[in-house]
mmCIF file of C-alpha atoms in Angstrom:
data_model
loop_
_atom_site.group_PDB
_atom_site.id
_atom_site.type_symbol
_atom_site.label_atom_id
_atom_site.label_comp_id
_atom_site.label_asym_id
_atom_site.label_seq_id
_atom_site.Cartn_x
_atom_site.Cartn_y
_atom_site.Cartn_z
ATOM 1 C CA MET A 13 64.172 51.505 31.038
ATOM 2 C CA ALA A 14 62.571 51.426 34.381
ATOM 3 C CA GLY A 15 59.293 52.315 32.637
ATOM 4 C CA ASP A 16 59.577 49.242 30.416
ATOM 5 C CA ASP A 17 59.876 46.938 33.436
ATOM 6 C CA GLU A 18 56.664 48.312 34.881
ATOM 7 C CA ARG A 19 54.703 47.442 31.788
ATOM 8 C CA LEU A 20 55.994 43.917 31.358
ATOM 9 C CA PRO A 21 54.052 41.212 33.229
ATOM 10 C CA THR A 22 55.646 39.215 35.943
ATOM 11 C CA THR A 23 56.180 35.487 35.528
ATOM 12 C CA ALA A 24 53.125 34.796 37.673
ATOM 13 C CA GLN A 25 50.993 37.200 35.649
ATOM 14 C CA ALA A 26 52.240 35.735 32.349
ATOM 15 C CA LEU A 27 51.505 32.212 33.626
ATOM 16 C CA ALA A 28 48.008 33.270 34.732
ATOM 17 C CA ASP A 29 47.383 34.912 31.341
ATOM 18 C CA TRP A 30 48.628 31.790 29.577
ATOM 19 C CA ARG A 31 46.349 29.525 31.663
ATOM 20 C CA ALA A 32 43.380 31.785 30.994
ATOM 21 C CA ALA A 33 44.157 31.777 27.260
ATOM 22 C CA GLU A 34 44.607 27.988 27.345
ATOM 23 C CA GLN A 35 41.224 27.556 29.060
ATOM 24 C CA ALA A 36 39.566 29.876 26.544
ATOM 25 C CA ALA A 37 41.100 27.894 23.679
ATOM 26 C CA ALA A 38 39.908 24.616 25.211
ATOM 27 C CA VAL A 39 36.382 26.013 25.604
ATOM 28 C CA ALA A 40 36.486 27.284 22.017
ATOM 29 C CA ARG A 41 37.672 23.869 20.741
ATOM 30 C CA ARG A 42 34.845 22.138 22.641
ATOM 31 C CA GLY A 43 32.434 24.678 21.188
ATOM 32 C CA ARG A 44 33.784 24.024 17.692
ATOM 33 C CA LEU A 45 33.464 20.260 18.185
ATOM 34 C CA ALA A 46 29.909 20.716 19.435
ATOM 35 C CA ALA A 47 29.109 22.921 16.443
ATOM 36 C CA ASP A 48 30.626 20.346 14.054
ATOM 37 C CA ALA A 49 28.551 17.619 15.695
ATOM 38 C CA ALA A 50 25.435 19.792 15.411
ATOM 39 C CA VAL A 51 26.130 20.409 11.706
ATOM 40 C CA GLU A 52 26.590 16.671 11.131
ATOM 41 C CA ALA A 53 23.410 15.881 13.070
ATOM 42 C CA ALA A 54 21.516 18.507 11.088
ATOM 43 C CA ALA A 55 22.763 17.020 7.808
ATOM 44 C CA GLU A 56 21.696 13.544 8.918
ATOM 45 C CA ALA A 57 18.314 14.890 10.030
ATOM 46 C CA LEU A 58 17.864 16.555 6.648
ATOM 47 C CA GLU A 59 18.763 13.310 4.881
ATOM 48 C CA ALA A 60 16.354 11.359 7.088
ATOM 49 C CA ALA A 61 13.590 13.902 6.479
ATOM 50 C CA GLN A 62 14.125 13.636 2.718
ATOM 51 C CA ALA A 63 14.044 9.828 2.931
ATOM 52 C CA THR A 64 10.820 10.049 4.945
ATOM 53 C CA ALA A 65 9.296 12.384 2.369
ATOM 54 C CA ASP A 66 10.349 10.040 -0.450
ATOM 55 C CA SER A 67 8.870 7.084 1.434
ATOM 56 C CA ALA A 68 5.634 8.983 1.988
ATOM 57 C CA LYS A 69 5.424 9.766 -1.735
ATOM 58 C CA ALA A 70 6.034 6.106 -2.577
ATOM 59 C CA ALA A 71 3.416 5.034 -0.032
ATOM 60 C CA GLN A 72 0.922 7.501 -1.484
ATOM 61 C CA ALA A 73 1.621 6.233 -4.997
ATOM 62 C CA ALA A 74 1.172 2.649 -3.813
ATOM 63 C CA ALA A 75 -2.083 3.561 -2.074
ATOM 64 C CA ASN A 76 -3.360 5.274 -5.218
ATOM 65 C CA LEU A 77 -2.432 2.238 -7.306
ATOM 66 C CA ALA A 78 -4.111 -0.083 -4.806
ATOM 67 C CA GLU A 79 -7.254 2.063 -4.900
ATOM 68 C CA ARG A 80 -7.373 1.965 -8.707
ATOM 69 C CA SER A 81 -6.759 -1.782 -8.684
ATOM 70 C CA ALA A 82 -9.511 -2.327 -6.110
ATOM 71 C CA ALA A 83 -11.928 -0.251 -8.192
ATOM 72 C CA LYS A 84 -11.120 -2.322 -11.298
ATOM 73 C CA THR A 85 -11.524 -5.555 -9.328
ATOM 74 C CA ALA A 86 -14.882 -4.390 -7.981
ATOM 75 C CA ALA A 87 -16.035 -3.450 -11.492
ATOM 76 C CA ALA A 88 -14.951 -6.854 -12.816
ATOM 77 C CA ALA A 89 -16.702 -8.616 -9.931
ATOM 78 C CA ARG A 90 -19.866 -6.591 -10.624
ATOM 79 C CA THR A 91 -19.740 -7.600 -14.301
ATOM 80 C CA VAL A 92 -19.235 -11.267 -13.399
ATOM 81 C CA ALA A 93 -22.078 -11.108 -10.877
ATOM 82 C CA HIS A 94 -24.468 -9.590 -13.442
ATOM 83 C CA ALA A 95 -23.431 -12.165 -16.045
ATOM 84 C CA THR A 96 -23.854 -14.983 -13.530
ATOM 85 C CA VAL A 97 -27.341 -13.784 -12.578
ATOM 86 C CA ALA A 98 -28.248 -13.540 -16.269
ATOM 87 C CA ASP A 99 -26.874 -17.041 -16.873
ATOM 88 C CA ALA A 100 -28.851 -18.377 -13.903
ATOM 89 C CA VAL A 101 -32.060 -16.793 -15.196
ATOM 90 C CA SER A 102 -31.387 -18.200 -18.656
ATOM 91 C CA ALA A 103 -30.621 -21.643 -17.246
ATOM 92 C CA GLU A 104 -33.821 -21.547 -15.157
ATOM 93 C CA SER A 105 -35.828 -20.626 -18.240
ATOM 94 C CA GLU A 106 -34.180 -23.341 -20.345
ATOM 95 C CA SER A 107 -34.798 -25.888 -17.594
ATOM 96 C CA ALA A 108 -38.474 -24.939 -17.398
ATOM 97 C CA MET A 109 -38.797 -25.177 -21.173
ATOM 98 C CA ALA A 110 -37.055 -28.583 -21.170
ATOM 99 C CA ASP A 111 -39.405 -29.808 -18.409
ATOM 100 C CA LEU A 112 -42.397 -28.644 -20.449
ATOM 101 C CA ALA A 113 -41.032 -30.302 -23.611
ATOM 102 C CA GLU A 114 -40.469 -33.536 -21.649
ATOM 103 C CA THR A 115 -44.008 -33.422 -20.263
ATOM 104 C CA GLU A 116 -45.444 -32.856 -23.750
ATOM 105 C CA ALA A 117 -43.281 -35.643 -25.223
ATOM 106 C CA HIS A 118 -44.382 -37.999 -22.460
ATOM 107 C CA ALA A 119 -48.019 -37.126 -23.135
ATOM 108 C CA ARG A 120 -47.524 -37.793 -26.872
ATOM 109 C CA TYR A 121 -45.902 -41.107 -26.020
ATOM 110 C CA ARG A 122 -48.831 -42.097 -23.788
ATOM 111 C CA ASP A 123 -51.217 -41.051 -26.564
ATOM 112 C CA ALA A 124 -49.246 -43.129 -29.084
ATOM 113 C CA VAL A 125 -49.247 -46.160 -26.762
ATOM 114 C CA LYS A 126 -53.003 -45.752 -26.210
ATOM 115 C CA ARG A 127 -53.604 -45.540 -29.969
ATOM 116 C CA ALA A 128 -51.483 -48.620 -30.490
ATOM 117 C CA GLN A 129 -53.385 -50.486 -27.768
ATOM 118 C CA ASP A 130 -56.727 -49.311 -29.176
ATOM 119 C CA ALA A 131 -55.663 -50.347 -32.697
ATOM 120 C CA GLN A 132 -54.725 -53.799 -31.448
ATOM 121 C CA ALA A 133 -57.953 -54.136 -29.544
ATOM 122 C CA ASP A 134 -59.914 -53.244 -32.712
ATOM 123 C CA ARG A 135 -58.372 -56.126 -34.648
#
């Protein structure tokens, strides 16, 4: 049994082995905690990236809608502008025709007054 005693560690050696194993376990636990934190951070980063992508899609859709709306508004404004110009031209023409009709009516009135005055003078 003397051979068995040579193979068994002393108390000091066993204590040193235990401390080394304890330190290795502590390092491994810290490593596991760090890995768990990294996994959680990666999951949160993935979620944030997906939210950013969804927001970008929504922003693009909103921009496309705004562009279509602006194009429709511009087309409507163009139509109103053309109609307004046409109305202004028509109103100008009607005004000129009314001025001419007034001038002619005034001339007929003067002629009628002159005839009436001449007729009275002839009596």
